[in-house]
Amino acid sequence: MVKKFRPVTPGLRRLVLPSHEQLTRMPGIRATVDAEKSLLRPKRRTNGRNHQGHITCRHRGGGAKRLYRVVDFKRDKDGIEAEVASVEYDPNRTAYIALLNYRDGEKRYILAPEGIKKGTRILSGEKAPFKPGCAMALKDMPIGSVVHNVEMTPGRGGKLIRSAGMSAQLLARSSGYATLKMPSGEMRLINETCKATFGVLSNTEHALRVEGKAGRNRWKGFRPTVRGTAMNPVDHPHGGGEGKHNGYIPQTPWAKQTKGMKTRSKRKTTQWIVKDRRK
């Protein structure tokens, strides 16, 4: 379910937001006040600049202040049962997060999958049940499992499939490696001792979200993007010319090929990719 609004102002006319029905604490000032204080950290914005002050990522800056929630991506607390205390909004990611209260008294945040709610019991390790929120190594999972938060290197924490509504499927295991079908359609090999978590990530309505006005993007820290064809030749390869045009050869402001060109680093290996997402 998504929320639509009566068009009493221009900014509400096309606004579509997630309903947040899964949350136990609604977004807003109370979400920060009620968050677990021991798991909050200050978050400094870089506004797209590197350590030299040069812009390395354009169109970033401003936005509302945020506190970082420390999320447990490793899920290394094996054999100790935890209870979900709350499902919360996290301003730093698209998926929701869940606060776990472990039996030994420790508290941790994890990425919240669809279907968990306050009071759900969760376990990690090889003896964990096959239900959303539970984590274990890929070698212990049944073939066909739907997973998220997948490690690329054993023990380093989940790196893959961490966005709202995303999931991968475990297709096969052979010679110490598991074959996963990624959300993009790519099929790749992952070490079978890497951990993953069962379930589809929460906030599946995020893809249906419509901001409704430019100001809502400014609150999120996104600055305006100007088309290259609207610039002068000194500012962009697409600039200048008489009348409107489509930019002819698609290039970045630094005259690099774009729109369809592969951006994957040449130094990365492709030996673990069984099937490319483009094929």
XYZ file of C-alpha atoms in Angstrom:
279
model
C 0.000 0.000 0.000
C 1.079 3.551 -0.771
C -0.319 6.891 0.386
C -1.717 9.407 -2.061
C -2.687 12.920 -1.028
C -5.471 15.330 -1.849
C -4.066 17.964 -4.253
C -4.668 20.945 -1.988
C -1.208 22.318 -2.929
C 0.930 21.857 -6.075
C 3.493 19.826 -4.090
C 0.841 17.313 -3.023
C -0.690 16.870 -6.473
C 1.554 13.979 -7.559
C 3.040 13.009 -4.186
C 3.100 9.234 -3.529
C 4.765 7.935 -0.346
C 5.065 4.464 1.253
C 2.408 3.766 3.877
C 4.979 2.509 6.436
C 2.484 -0.056 7.751
C 5.275 -2.369 8.934
C 6.816 0.256 11.214
C 6.284 0.311 14.964
C 7.768 3.839 15.120
C 6.702 6.290 12.423
C 9.262 8.506 10.611
C 9.807 12.041 11.845
C 11.343 13.652 14.901
C 10.035 10.849 17.142
C 11.918 8.257 15.090
C 15.218 9.809 16.186
C 14.078 10.449 19.760
C 12.874 6.843 20.212
C 15.884 5.209 18.477
C 18.308 3.119 20.536
C 20.844 5.712 21.779
C 23.715 3.238 22.173
C 23.520 2.442 18.438
C 23.439 6.061 17.159
C 26.544 7.779 15.784
C 27.088 11.301 14.402
C 27.127 11.438 10.604
C 29.167 14.066 8.829
C 28.154 15.025 5.287
C 30.802 15.281 2.592
C 28.538 16.953 -0.007
C 30.190 14.934 -2.754
C 33.726 16.208 -2.027
C 36.894 14.198 -1.403
C 39.616 14.935 1.171
C 41.022 17.655 -1.110
C 37.691 19.442 -1.352
C 37.194 18.531 -5.012
C 33.747 17.458 -6.172
C 33.853 13.747 -7.020
C 30.074 13.198 -7.009
C 27.997 15.980 -8.510
C 24.577 17.210 -7.380
C 25.061 16.564 -3.651
C 24.739 19.038 -0.797
C 22.449 20.369 1.919
C 19.647 18.221 3.235
C 18.281 17.444 6.684
C 20.659 16.378 9.446
C 20.879 12.648 10.120
C 22.247 10.322 12.763
C 23.796 7.047 11.629
C 22.304 3.793 12.961
C 24.940 1.091 13.515
C 23.589 -1.937 11.620
C 24.862 -5.480 12.176
C 25.689 -6.720 8.667
C 27.890 -9.604 9.930
C 25.143 -11.427 11.886
C 27.883 -13.225 13.828
C 25.997 -13.671 17.114
C 25.278 -17.366 16.507
C 23.165 -19.599 18.726
C 21.682 -16.778 20.843
C 17.989 -16.088 20.261
C 16.797 -12.510 19.820
C 13.382 -10.859 19.899
C 12.374 -8.016 17.588
C 11.732 -4.989 19.819
C 10.720 -2.617 17.001
C 10.792 -2.060 13.239
C 12.079 1.443 12.515
C 12.695 3.914 9.707
C 16.345 4.566 8.819
C 17.063 7.858 6.988
C 20.362 6.456 5.662
C 18.896 3.571 3.616
C 15.767 2.611 1.690
C 14.934 -0.554 3.671
C 13.633 -0.539 7.250
C 15.735 -1.700 10.192
C 14.741 -3.885 13.138
C 15.998 -3.567 16.716
C 16.889 -6.963 18.229
C 17.020 -7.661 21.967
C 19.266 -10.708 22.539
C 18.800 -13.003 25.510
C 22.189 -12.005 26.913
C 21.072 -8.342 27.022
C 22.829 -7.016 23.907
C 20.937 -4.878 21.396
C 21.627 -4.706 17.664
C 20.023 -3.285 14.546
C 19.599 -5.503 11.464
C 18.056 -4.969 8.042
C 14.359 -5.784 8.387
C 12.874 -8.290 5.898
C 9.210 -8.424 4.924
C 7.038 -10.293 7.397
C 8.820 -9.623 10.687
C 7.133 -7.568 13.381
C 7.466 -6.746 17.054
C 7.801 -9.965 19.065
C 9.213 -12.105 16.226
C 12.020 -14.400 17.415
C 15.180 -14.593 15.303
C 18.296 -16.775 15.393
C 21.518 -16.927 13.402
C 23.854 -19.864 12.861
C 23.574 -23.329 11.332
C 20.739 -24.321 13.702
C 18.563 -21.330 12.801
C 15.079 -21.985 11.331
C 14.436 -21.273 7.671
C 12.344 -18.121 8.156
C 12.753 -14.388 7.331
C 15.336 -12.588 9.438
C 17.343 -15.691 10.356
C 20.919 -15.861 9.044
C 23.268 -18.725 8.235
C 25.976 -19.791 5.779
C 24.900 -20.477 2.197
C 26.057 -24.099 2.536
C 23.394 -24.722 5.229
C 20.495 -23.172 3.280
C 18.044 -25.215 1.186
C 18.289 -24.803 -2.590
C 15.774 -22.238 -3.831
C 16.010 -20.027 -0.741
C 15.279 -16.305 -1.157
C 17.992 -14.290 0.611
C 19.426 -10.805 1.165
C 22.442 -9.159 2.874
C 24.894 -11.603 1.272
C 28.610 -11.597 2.118
C 31.240 -11.545 -0.632
C 34.068 -12.596 1.696
C 33.412 -14.865 4.714
C 33.264 -12.898 7.969
C 33.365 -9.413 6.438
C 29.633 -8.735 6.623
C 26.919 -8.483 3.997
C 27.749 -6.363 0.943
C 25.149 -7.451 -1.619
C 21.357 -7.018 -1.795
C 20.715 -4.430 0.911
C 18.151 -2.112 -0.785
C 14.394 -1.970 -0.241
C 12.424 -4.806 -1.830
C 15.532 -6.617 -3.105
C 16.307 -10.337 -2.850
C 18.435 -13.033 -4.514
C 17.743 -16.732 -5.041
C 20.056 -19.615 -4.198
C 20.085 -21.814 -7.316
C 22.840 -24.389 -6.790
C 25.966 -25.419 -4.861
C 29.077 -27.063 -6.264
C 32.809 -27.320 -5.460
C 32.622 -25.004 -2.460
C 30.651 -22.254 -4.232
C 26.985 -21.297 -4.332
C 25.257 -19.918 -7.435
C 23.036 -16.908 -6.751
C 20.632 -15.174 -9.102
C 20.928 -11.461 -8.333
C 18.106 -8.886 -8.593
C 19.677 -7.555 -11.819
C 19.433 -11.006 -13.455
C 23.171 -11.645 -13.107
C 24.150 -15.107 -11.912
C 27.357 -15.288 -9.895
C 29.354 -17.615 -7.655
C 29.746 -16.876 -3.941
C 31.829 -18.844 -1.434
C 29.388 -21.215 0.283
C 30.760 -20.305 3.741
C 29.543 -16.713 3.253
C 26.515 -15.778 5.325
C 23.155 -14.531 4.053
C 19.785 -13.741 5.606
C 16.454 -15.308 4.645
C 13.667 -13.213 3.157
C 12.877 -10.245 0.918
C 13.900 -6.844 2.238
C 11.180 -4.571 3.597
C 9.641 -1.393 2.133
C 8.819 -2.929 -1.246
C 6.681 0.154 -2.072
C 9.812 2.298 -2.273
C 9.944 1.828 -6.067
C 6.468 3.410 -6.332
C 7.493 6.561 -4.464
C 7.006 9.910 -6.252
C 8.605 12.941 -4.587
C 6.012 15.415 -5.861
C 8.212 18.509 -5.679
C 11.843 19.578 -6.014
C 12.055 20.619 -2.368
C 11.551 17.064 -1.146
C 14.707 16.028 -3.019
C 16.575 18.951 -1.446
C 15.617 17.622 2.002
C 17.325 14.363 1.012
C 20.535 16.175 0.032
C 20.148 16.154 -3.769
C 20.906 19.410 -5.608
C 19.516 20.303 -9.063
C 20.820 18.539 -12.171
C 21.244 20.691 -15.295
C 21.151 19.077 -18.755
C 24.367 19.266 -20.762
C 22.446 20.477 -23.823
C 21.312 23.527 -21.833
C 24.945 24.574 -21.145
C 27.546 26.467 -23.127
C 30.287 24.611 -25.058
C 32.872 25.639 -22.442
C 30.918 23.826 -19.724
C 29.881 20.569 -21.408
C 30.540 18.590 -24.622
C 26.780 18.747 -25.337
C 26.635 22.524 -24.943
C 26.098 25.190 -27.599
C 24.621 24.861 -31.054
C 21.633 26.527 -32.666
C 18.313 25.340 -31.313
C 17.643 22.162 -29.352
C 19.479 18.907 -29.988
C 19.913 15.546 -28.291
C 23.602 15.857 -27.481
C 24.719 13.805 -30.500
C 27.533 11.645 -29.023
C 26.605 10.861 -25.372
C 29.461 12.135 -23.187
C 30.065 13.210 -19.605
C 31.304 16.751 -18.797
C 34.819 15.267 -18.995
C 34.241 13.875 -22.518
C 34.026 10.227 -21.402
C 31.610 7.914 -23.229
C 28.348 7.356 -21.314
C 24.757 6.064 -21.598
C 25.377 2.364 -22.149
C 29.139 2.180 -21.689
C 30.260 -0.260 -18.982
C 31.439 1.521 -15.838
C 32.770 -1.605 -14.115
C 36.464 -1.275 -13.241
C 38.818 -3.144 -15.587
C 40.794 -4.302 -12.554
C 37.864 -6.350 -11.259
C 37.720 -10.018 -12.223
C 34.754 -11.557 -14.014
C 35.593 -15.180 -13.201
C 32.803 -15.395 -10.584
C 30.102 -14.113 -12.961
C 28.326 -17.108 -14.514
C 25.876 -15.047 -16.545
C 26.073 -11.320 -17.268
C 22.980 -9.248 -16.506
C 22.999 -7.829 -20.053
C 22.684 -11.240 -21.728
